[in-house]
CSV table of C-alpha atoms and ligand atoms in Angstrom, one decimal:
chain,number,residue,atom,x,y,z
A,1,MET,CA,-17.8,22.7,-1.1
A,2,LYS,CA,-21.1,20.6,-1.7
A,3,ILE,CA,-20.1,17.4,-3.5
A,4,THR,CA,-22.0,17.3,-6.8
A,5,ALA,CA,-20.7,14.2,-8.6
A,6,VAL,CA,-18.2,11.2,-8.1
A,7,GLU,CA,-16.7,10.1,-11.3
A,8,THR,CA,-15.1,6.6,-11.5
A,9,ILE,CA,-12.8,5.8,-14.5
A,10,PRO,CA,-11.4,2.4,-14.9
A,11,PHE,CA,-7.9,2.3,-16.5
A,12,ALA,CA,-5.3,-0.2,-17.3
A,13,ILE,CA,-1.4,0.3,-17.7
A,14,PRO,CA,0.7,-2.8,-18.3
A,15,TYR,CA,3.7,-3.7,-15.9
A,16,ARG,CA,7.0,-4.1,-17.8
A,17,LYS,CA,7.6,-7.2,-15.7
A,18,PRO,CA,4.8,-8.9,-13.6
A,19,LEU,CA,5.2,-8.9,-9.7
A,20,ARG,CA,4.7,-12.3,-8.4
A,21,PHE,CA,4.0,-13.3,-4.8
A,22,ALA,CA,2.1,-16.1,-2.9
A,23,SER,CA,-1.5,-14.8,-3.0
A,24,GLY,CA,-1.3,-13.9,-6.8
A,25,GLU,CA,0.7,-11.9,-9.8
A,26,VAL,CA,0.2,-8.5,-11.3
A,27,HIS,CA,0.5,-8.1,-14.9
A,28,THR,CA,-1.6,-5.0,-15.7
A,29,ALA,CA,-2.3,-2.1,-13.2
A,30,GLU,CA,-6.2,-2.4,-13.6
A,31,HIS,CA,-7.2,0.4,-11.3
A,32,VAL,CA,-10.1,3.1,-11.0
A,33,LEU,CA,-9.2,6.9,-11.1
A,34,VAL,CA,-11.8,8.4,-8.3
A,35,ARG,CA,-12.6,12.3,-8.7
A,36,VAL,CA,-15.1,13.9,-6.5
A,37,HIS,CA,-16.5,17.2,-7.7
A,38,THR,CA,-17.7,20.1,-5.4
A,39,ALA,CA,-20.3,22.8,-6.5
A,40,ASP,CA,-17.6,25.4,-6.3
A,41,GLY,CA,-15.6,23.8,-9.0
A,42,LEU,CA,-13.0,21.7,-6.9
A,43,ILE,CA,-11.9,18.1,-7.8
A,44,GLY,CA,-10.3,15.7,-5.5
A,45,THR,CA,-8.7,12.9,-7.4
A,46,ALA,CA,-7.4,9.7,-6.0
A,47,GLU,CA,-7.0,6.1,-7.1
A,48,ALA,CA,-8.7,2.7,-6.0
A,49,PRO,CA,-6.3,-0.6,-6.9
A,50,PRO,CA,-8.6,-3.6,-6.6
A,51,ARG,CA,-6.6,-6.7,-5.4
A,52,PRO,CA,-9.3,-9.4,-6.2
A,53,TYR,CA,-7.4,-12.1,-4.5
A,54,THR,CA,-6.8,-10.0,-1.4
A,55,TYR,CA,-10.0,-8.0,-0.7
A,56,GLY,CA,-12.4,-9.4,-3.3
A,57,GLU,CA,-12.8,-6.0,-5.1
A,58,THR,CA,-12.5,-5.8,-8.8
A,59,GLN,CA,-12.4,-2.7,-11.4
A,60,GLU,CA,-16.0,-3.6,-12.0
A,61,SER,CA,-17.2,-3.7,-8.3
A,62,ILE,CA,-15.5,-0.6,-7.4
A,63,VAL,CA,-17.3,1.4,-10.2
A,64,ALA,CA,-20.5,-0.4,-9.3
A,65,VAL,CA,-20.3,0.2,-5.4
A,66,ILE,CA,-19.3,3.8,-5.8
A,67,GLY,CA,-21.8,4.7,-8.5
A,68,LYS,CA,-24.8,2.7,-7.2
A,69,ILE,CA,-24.3,2.7,-3.5
A,70,PHE,CA,-21.8,5.2,-2.1
A,71,THR,CA,-22.5,8.3,-4.6
A,72,PRO,CA,-26.1,8.6,-3.8
A,73,GLN,CA,-25.5,8.7,-0.2
A,74,ILE,CA,-22.7,11.4,-0.1
A,75,LEU,CA,-24.3,13.7,-2.9
A,76,GLY,CA,-25.1,17.1,-1.1
A,77,LEU,CA,-22.9,16.7,1.7
A,78,SER,CA,-20.0,19.2,2.4
A,79,ALA,CA,-16.6,17.8,1.6
A,80,LEU,CA,-15.9,19.0,5.3
A,81,GLU,CA,-18.5,16.6,6.6
A,82,ARG,CA,-16.1,13.7,6.2
A,83,GLU,CA,-17.5,11.9,9.3
A,84,THR,CA,-20.7,11.9,7.9
A,85,VAL,CA,-19.4,10.6,4.6
A,86,HIS,CA,-17.8,7.9,6.7
A,87,GLU,CA,-21.0,6.8,8.7
A,88,ARG,CA,-22.6,6.4,5.4
A,89,LEU,CA,-19.9,4.5,3.6
A,90,ASP,CA,-19.2,2.3,6.6
A,91,ARG,CA,-22.9,1.1,6.3
A,92,THR,CA,-21.5,-1.0,3.8
A,93,VAL,CA,-18.9,-3.9,4.7
A,94,GLY,CA,-15.8,-4.3,2.8
A,95,ASN,CA,-14.9,-2.3,-0.2
A,96,PRO,CA,-11.8,-1.0,1.2
A,97,THR,CA,-10.4,0.6,-1.8
A,98,ALA,CA,-13.3,2.3,-2.9
A,99,LYS,CA,-13.8,3.7,0.4
A,100,ALA,CA,-10.3,5.0,0.5
A,101,ALA,CA,-10.1,6.7,-2.8
A,102,ILE,CA,-13.3,8.5,-1.8
A,103,ASP,CA,-11.7,9.8,1.3
A,104,MET,CA,-8.4,10.8,-0.2
A,105,ALA,CA,-10.1,12.7,-3.0
A,106,LEU,CA,-11.9,14.4,-0.3
A,107,TRP,CA,-8.8,15.3,1.7
A,108,ASP,CA,-7.5,16.6,-1.7
A,109,ILE,CA,-10.4,19.0,-1.9
A,110,LEU,CA,-9.9,20.2,1.7
A,111,GLY,CA,-6.0,20.9,1.0
A,112,GLN,CA,-7.0,22.7,-2.4
A,113,ALA,CA,-9.7,24.8,-0.2
A,114,ALA,CA,-7.3,25.6,2.4
A,115,GLY,CA,-4.2,26.2,0.0
A,116,MET,CA,-2.4,23.8,1.9
A,117,SER,CA,-0.9,20.4,1.1
A,118,VAL,CA,-2.5,17.2,2.3
A,119,SER,CA,0.6,16.2,4.0
A,120,GLY,CA,0.8,19.4,5.8
A,121,LEU,CA,-2.7,19.1,6.9
A,122,LEU,CA,-2.3,15.4,8.1
A,123,GLY,CA,0.7,16.2,10.4
A,124,GLY,CA,3.5,17.9,8.3
A,125,TYR,CA,6.3,16.0,9.8
A,126,ALA,CA,8.9,15.5,7.1
A,127,ASP,CA,9.1,16.5,3.2
A,128,ARG,CA,10.2,12.9,2.3
A,129,MET,CA,10.4,9.2,3.0
A,130,ARG,CA,13.2,6.8,2.7
A,131,VAL,CA,11.9,4.0,0.0
A,132,SER,CA,11.8,0.6,0.3
A,133,HIS,CA,11.7,-1.8,-2.8
A,134,MET,CA,9.3,-5.0,-3.1
A,135,VAL,CA,11.2,-7.8,-4.8
A,136,GLY,CA,8.9,-10.3,-6.3
A,137,PHE,CA,9.3,-13.8,-6.8
A,138,ALA,CA,12.0,-15.1,-9.2
A,139,PRO,CA,15.2,-17.5,-9.0
A,140,ALA,CA,17.4,-16.2,-6.4
A,141,GLU,CA,20.0,-14.7,-8.9
A,142,ALA,CA,17.3,-12.6,-10.6
A,143,MET,CA,16.0,-11.2,-7.2
A,144,VAL,CA,19.6,-10.3,-6.3
A,145,ALA,CA,20.0,-8.7,-9.7
A,146,GLU,CA,16.8,-6.7,-9.4
A,147,ALA,CA,17.7,-5.4,-5.8
A,148,GLU,CA,21.3,-4.3,-7.0
A,149,ARG,CA,19.9,-2.5,-9.9
A,150,VAL,CA,17.3,-0.7,-7.9
A,151,ARG,CA,20.2,0.2,-5.2
A,152,ASP,CA,22.7,1.4,-8.0
A,153,THR,CA,20.0,3.4,-9.9
A,154,TYR,CA,18.0,4.9,-7.1
A,155,GLY,CA,19.9,4.5,-3.9
A,156,ILE,CA,17.6,2.1,-2.2
A,157,THR,CA,18.7,0.2,0.4
A,158,THR,CA,15.6,-1.3,2.1
A,159,PHE,CA,14.0,-4.4,0.5
A,160,LYS,CA,11.0,-6.2,1.3
A,161,VAL,CA,11.4,-10.1,0.0
A,162,LYS,CA,8.3,-11.8,-1.1
A,163,VAL,CA,8.5,-15.4,0.4
A,164,GLY,CA,5.7,-18.1,0.8
A,165,ARG,CA,6.7,-20.5,-1.9
A,166,ARG,CA,7.0,-24.1,-1.3
A,167,PRO,CA,9.5,-25.8,-0.7
A,168,TYR,CA,10.3,-22.7,1.8
A,169,THR,CA,14.0,-23.5,1.1
A,170,GLN,CA,13.9,-21.6,-2.3
A,171,ASP,CA,12.9,-18.3,-0.2
A,172,VAL,CA,15.5,-19.1,2.3
A,173,GLU,CA,18.1,-19.4,-0.5
A,174,ALA,CA,16.9,-16.1,-2.0
A,175,CYS,CA,16.9,-14.2,1.3
A,176,ARG,CA,20.6,-15.6,2.0
A,177,ALA,CA,21.6,-14.6,-1.6
A,178,LEU,CA,20.1,-11.0,-1.1
A,179,ARG,CA,21.9,-10.6,2.2
A,180,ASP,CA,25.3,-11.8,0.9
A,181,ALA,CA,25.0,-9.7,-2.3
A,182,LEU,CA,23.7,-6.4,-0.4
A,183,GLY,CA,25.8,-6.5,2.8
A,184,PRO,CA,24.9,-5.7,6.3
A,185,ASP,CA,24.1,-2.2,5.7
A,186,SER,CA,21.1,-3.1,3.9
A,187,GLU,CA,17.7,-3.6,5.4
A,188,LEU,CA,15.7,-6.9,4.5
A,189,TYR,CA,12.5,-7.8,5.5
A,190,ILE,CA,9.9,-10.6,4.3
A,191,ASP,CA,6.4,-10.8,3.3
A,192,GLY,CA,4.7,-14.4,3.0
A,193,ASN,CA,1.2,-13.3,1.8
A,194,ARG,CA,-0.2,-15.9,4.0
A,195,GLY,CA,1.6,-18.6,1.7
A,196,TRP,CA,3.2,-20.7,4.4
A,197,THR,CA,1.7,-22.9,7.5
A,198,ALA,CA,2.7,-21.7,10.9
A,199,SER,CA,5.1,-24.4,11.0
A,200,GLU,CA,6.7,-23.7,7.7
A,201,SER,CA,7.1,-20.3,8.7
A,202,ALA,CA,8.8,-21.0,12.2
A,203,ARG,CA,11.2,-23.4,10.5
A,204,ALA,CA,11.9,-20.8,7.8
A,205,LEU,CA,12.5,-18.1,10.4
A,206,ARG,CA,14.7,-20.2,12.4
A,207,GLU,CA,16.9,-20.7,9.2
A,208,LEU,CA,17.0,-17.1,8.5
A,209,ALA,CA,17.8,-16.0,12.2
A,210,ASP,CA,21.3,-14.8,11.4
A,211,LEU,CA,20.0,-12.5,8.7
A,212,GLY,CA,19.1,-9.7,10.6
A,213,LEU,CA,15.7,-9.3,9.3
A,214,THR,CA,14.0,-6.1,10.3
A,215,PHE,CA,10.3,-7.6,10.1
A,216,ALA,CA,8.4,-10.5,9.0
A,217,GLU,CA,5.1,-10.1,7.4
A,218,GLU,CA,1.8,-12.2,7.1
A,219,LEU,CA,3.8,-15.5,6.7
A,220,CYS,CA,0.7,-17.7,7.4
A,221,PRO,CA,-3.1,-17.2,7.4
A,222,ALA,CA,-4.5,-15.3,10.4
A,223,ASP,CA,-7.4,-17.5,10.3
A,224,ASP,CA,-5.1,-20.3,11.5
A,225,VAL,CA,-5.6,-18.3,14.9
A,226,LEU,CA,-3.8,-20.7,17.3
A,227,GLY,CA,-1.0,-21.7,15.0
A,228,ARG,CA,-0.3,-18.1,14.2
A,229,ARG,CA,-0.3,-17.0,18.1
A,230,TRP,CA,2.2,-20.0,18.5
A,231,LEU,CA,4.3,-18.4,15.7
A,232,VAL,CA,4.4,-15.0,16.8
A,233,ALA,CA,5.1,-15.8,20.3
A,234,GLN,CA,8.4,-17.5,19.3
A,235,THR,CA,9.4,-15.0,16.6
A,236,ALA,CA,12.2,-12.7,17.5
A,237,VAL,CA,11.4,-10.1,14.7
A,238,PRO,CA,8.4,-7.9,14.7
A,239,PHE,CA,5.6,-9.6,13.0
A,240,ILE,CA,3.6,-7.5,10.5
A,241,ALA,CA,-0.2,-7.8,10.1
A,242,ASP,CA,-1.2,-6.7,6.5
A,243,GLU,CA,-3.9,-8.0,4.7
A,244,SER,CA,-5.5,-9.7,8.3
A,245,ALA,CA,-5.5,-6.0,9.4
A,246,THR,CA,-7.4,-3.7,7.1
A,247,ARG,CA,-9.1,-1.4,9.2
A,248,ALA,CA,-9.0,-0.5,13.2
A,249,ALA,CA,-11.1,-3.1,14.2
A,250,GLU,CA,-8.9,-6.0,12.8
A,251,VAL,CA,-5.6,-4.1,14.0
A,252,THR,CA,-7.1,-4.4,17.4
A,253,ARG,CA,-8.1,-8.0,17.1
A,254,GLU,CA,-4.6,-9.1,15.6
A,255,LEU,CA,-2.7,-7.2,18.1
A,256,LEU,CA,-4.6,-8.0,21.3
A,257,GLY,CA,-5.0,-11.7,20.1
A,258,GLY,CA,-1.2,-11.9,19.9
A,259,SER,CA,-1.3,-12.7,16.3
A,260,ALA,CA,0.7,-9.7,15.3
A,261,THR,CA,3.2,-7.1,16.8
A,262,ALA,CA,3.5,-4.6,14.1
A,263,ILE,CA,1.1,-3.1,11.5
A,264,SER,CA,1.2,-2.4,7.6
A,265,ILE,CA,-0.7,1.0,6.9
A,266,LYS,CA,-1.8,1.3,3.4
A,267,THR,CA,-3.6,4.5,2.4
A,268,ALA,CA,-5.0,2.4,-0.7
A,269,ARG,CA,-7.4,0.5,1.8
A,270,THR,CA,-7.9,2.9,4.7
A,271,GLY,CA,-7.6,6.3,3.1
A,272,PHE,CA,-6.1,9.3,5.1
A,273,THR,CA,-8.7,9.2,7.9
A,274,GLY,CA,-8.9,5.4,8.4
A,275,SER,CA,-5.0,5.2,8.2
A,276,GLN,CA,-4.8,7.9,11.0
A,277,ARG,CA,-7.3,5.8,13.3
A,278,VAL,CA,-4.9,2.9,12.7
A,279,LEU,CA,-1.7,4.8,13.3
A,280,HIS,CA,-3.2,6.5,16.4
A,281,GLU,CA,-4.1,3.2,17.7
A,282,CYS,CA,-0.6,1.8,17.2
A,283,GLU,CA,0.9,4.6,18.8
A,284,GLY,CA,-1.5,4.4,21.6
A,285,LEU,CA,-0.4,0.7,22.1
A,286,GLY,CA,3.5,1.3,21.4
A,287,VAL,CA,3.1,-0.7,18.1
A,288,GLU,CA,5.5,-0.2,15.3
A,289,VAL,CA,4.0,0.5,11.7
A,290,VAL,CA,5.5,0.4,8.0
A,291,MET,CA,3.7,2.4,5.2
A,292,GLY,CA,2.8,-0.6,2.9
A,293,ASN,CA,2.3,-0.8,-0.9
A,294,GLN,CA,-0.9,-1.9,-2.6
A,295,ILE,CA,0.9,-2.2,-5.8
A,296,ASP,CA,0.0,1.5,-6.5
A,297,THR,CA,0.6,3.7,-9.4
A,298,GLN,CA,2.3,7.1,-9.1
A,299,LEU,CA,-1.1,8.6,-8.0
A,300,GLY,CA,-1.4,6.1,-5.2
A,301,THR,CA,2.3,6.4,-4.2
A,302,LEU,CA,1.9,10.2,-3.8
A,303,CYS,CA,-1.0,9.3,-1.4
A,304,SER,CA,1.2,7.0,0.6
A,305,VAL,CA,4.3,9.4,0.8
A,306,ALA,CA,2.0,12.2,1.7
A,307,PHE,CA,0.8,10.3,4.7
A,308,GLY,CA,3.8,8.6,5.6
A,309,ALA,CA,6.0,11.8,5.7
A,310,ALA,CA,3.3,13.5,7.7
A,311,HIS,CA,3.8,11.5,11.1
A,312,ARG,CA,6.9,10.8,13.0
A,313,THR,CA,5.9,7.1,13.6
A,314,THR,CA,5.2,6.4,9.9
A,315,ALA,CA,8.4,8.1,8.7
A,316,ARG,CA,10.5,6.0,10.8
A,317,TYR,CA,11.0,3.0,8.6
A,318,ALA,CA,11.4,3.3,5.0
A,319,GLY,CA,7.9,3.1,3.0
A,320,GLU,CA,7.1,0.8,0.2
A,321,LEU,CA,6.7,3.6,-2.4
A,322,SER,CA,8.8,2.1,-5.7
A,323,ASN,CA,6.8,-0.5,-7.4
A,324,PHE,CA,5.5,2.2,-9.9
A,325,LEU,CA,9.1,1.8,-11.5
A,326,ASP,CA,8.0,-1.4,-13.0
A,327,MET,CA,5.2,0.2,-14.9
A,328,THR,CA,5.4,0.9,-18.6
A,329,ASP,CA,3.6,4.4,-18.0
A,330,ASP,CA,1.6,6.5,-15.7
A,331,LEU,CA,-1.4,8.9,-15.5
A,332,LEU,CA,0.9,11.7,-13.7
A,333,ALA,CA,1.9,14.6,-15.8
A,334,GLU,CA,4.8,15.2,-13.9
A,335,PRO,CA,6.5,11.8,-12.9
A,336,LEU,CA,7.7,10.9,-9.3
A,337,THR,CA,11.6,10.4,-8.9
A,338,ILE,CA,13.1,8.7,-6.4
A,339,GLU,CA,16.5,10.3,-5.6
A,340,ALA,CA,19.0,9.0,-3.0
A,341,GLY,CA,16.8,6.5,-1.9
A,342,THR,CA,14.0,9.0,-1.0
A,343,LEU,CA,10.9,10.2,-2.4
A,344,ARG,CA,9.8,13.6,-1.6
A,345,ILE,CA,6.1,14.9,-1.1
A,346,ARG,CA,4.4,17.1,-3.5
A,347,GLU,CA,4.4,20.7,-2.4
A,348,GLY,CA,1.3,22.8,-3.1
A,349,ALA,CA,-2.3,22.8,-2.2
A,350,GLY,CA,-4.0,19.4,-2.0
A,351,LEU,CA,-2.5,16.4,-3.1
A,352,GLY,CA,-0.8,18.2,-6.0
A,353,VAL,CA,-2.0,15.7,-8.9
A,354,ASP,CA,-1.8,16.5,-12.4
A,355,ILE,CA,-3.3,14.1,-14.4
A,356,ASP,CA,-2.2,14.0,-18.1
A,357,PRO,CA,-5.2,14.0,-20.1
A,358,ASP,CA,-3.7,12.5,-23.2
A,359,LYS,CA,-2.5,9.6,-21.2
A,360,LEU,CA,-5.8,9.2,-19.5
A,361,ALA,CA,-7.7,9.2,-22.8
A,362,ARG,CA,-5.1,6.5,-23.9
A,363,TYR,CA,-5.5,4.1,-20.9
A,364,ARG,CA,-8.9,4.7,-19.9
A,365,GLN,CA,-11.3,1.5,-20.7
A,366,ASP,CA,-14.8,2.9,-20.3
A,367,ARG,CA,-14.4,4.7,-23.8
B,1,MUC,C1,1.9,-6.8,0.4
B,1,MUC,O1,2.6,-5.8,1.1
B,1,MUC,O2,1.2,-7.7,0.4
B,1,MUC,C2,0.8,-7.5,-2.8
B,1,MUC,C3,-0.5,-8.3,-2.4
B,1,MUC,C4,-1.2,-7.3,-1.9
B,1,MUC,O3,-2.3,-7.5,-1.5
B,1,MUC,O4,-0.6,-6.2,-1.7
B,1,MUC,C5,0.9,-6.6,-2.2
B,1,MUC,C6,2.0,-6.2,-1.1
B,2,MG,MG1,2.0,-7.6,2.7
C-alpha cells in the first residue's frame, strides 16, 4: 500500500442559486479532487473545498501545497502509516482542507484494502443520518419558501438559518417567519459566521428566546475574547464553535476559555483522523457536536455522512448534508438521494466513490 502519487484536479461546478452568509457567498463550487495512488493499484478519493474567506485556502493554494509540500513528504510511506503522514503534514500550519482530503483518501484506500466501508471502520454505529438544511440569506419570505420546499420534497425538518446581517432585526424577522411557517416540530438553529458583535448577538438572542433554537453558532468573532465569553455565559442555548475551532487544540481553547459550549465537526477540514480526535475530545468533556457542512459537493457530503453515521455522538443531531441540492451537477456517477429527511451511507468497500469520467472531463479546469 505504498503511496506512489497524489493527483490534484481543480474542478468548477456552478450553483443553481448562490448561498449567501455573513462571511461570503458561493456561486460556483471551485474545489479540488484529490486522488492518492498506491503501488498495488488502489486509488483513494476525496475533495478539498477551499473557503478563501474562512481559512484563506484557494484552489491554486491547495494544488500547490499538495504538489510541492505534502506529496514529496508522503511518497513511499504506506497508506497504513497515517500517523506518520499526519506528523509530516502537521509541520505546515493551516491548509486544513488540503490535509483533510489526503487523510480521507487514505481512509478510502484502507477501506478498499480491508473490503470494508470507511463508515464501518470508523465506528459502524448507523447506516444513515438525519439531514439538516442550511438556509442562506434572502428576504424572509424567500427563506420560508425554500425551507418549505425542502421539507415537502425531501422530508427535512431541521434547518440551520444563516444570520449575522445588519441590522440584526432582519434575521430575527426571518427566524420568526420560519418558526411560524414550519411549526413547533421543526428544529431551528442559527449560524452568524462572525457577522454580529457580541452585544448585537445578545440582543438578537433575547429577541429569539421564545423560538426554541437548538443551537447558536459562531455569532460573533472568537477573537473578541471577553465579548464572546460574556455572550456565551448569558446564552441559554448551546453555542457552537465552527470556524474558530478548526482542530483539536482550538477546540480546547474555545471550550476551556468559555467561548463555546458545542462544536461543529467538518470532515472537509479535519478529515476522518482529526475529526475523531475532536469528537473524542468533546465526548470526554461532555460537549455536544454537530456534523457541519463546508458547502461540500456530493463527494464531500458522502465523507460527512460516513463519519457522522459511524459514531453515536455525531449521529444524535441532524447533519448538514443537503447543500449539494443547490448545485447544477456533480462528479458522482450515482447521485446521493435524501429520502424521508435522511441520507444513507454508501455500502461497499472504502468510501464507495464512483467519479463519472465524462463529468470530470467536463468540469475539470486543468485541461
Ligand atoms: C458554516 O457552517 O459556516 C459557510 C461558510 C463556511 O465556511 O462554511 C459554511 C457553513
Ligand atoms: Mg458555521
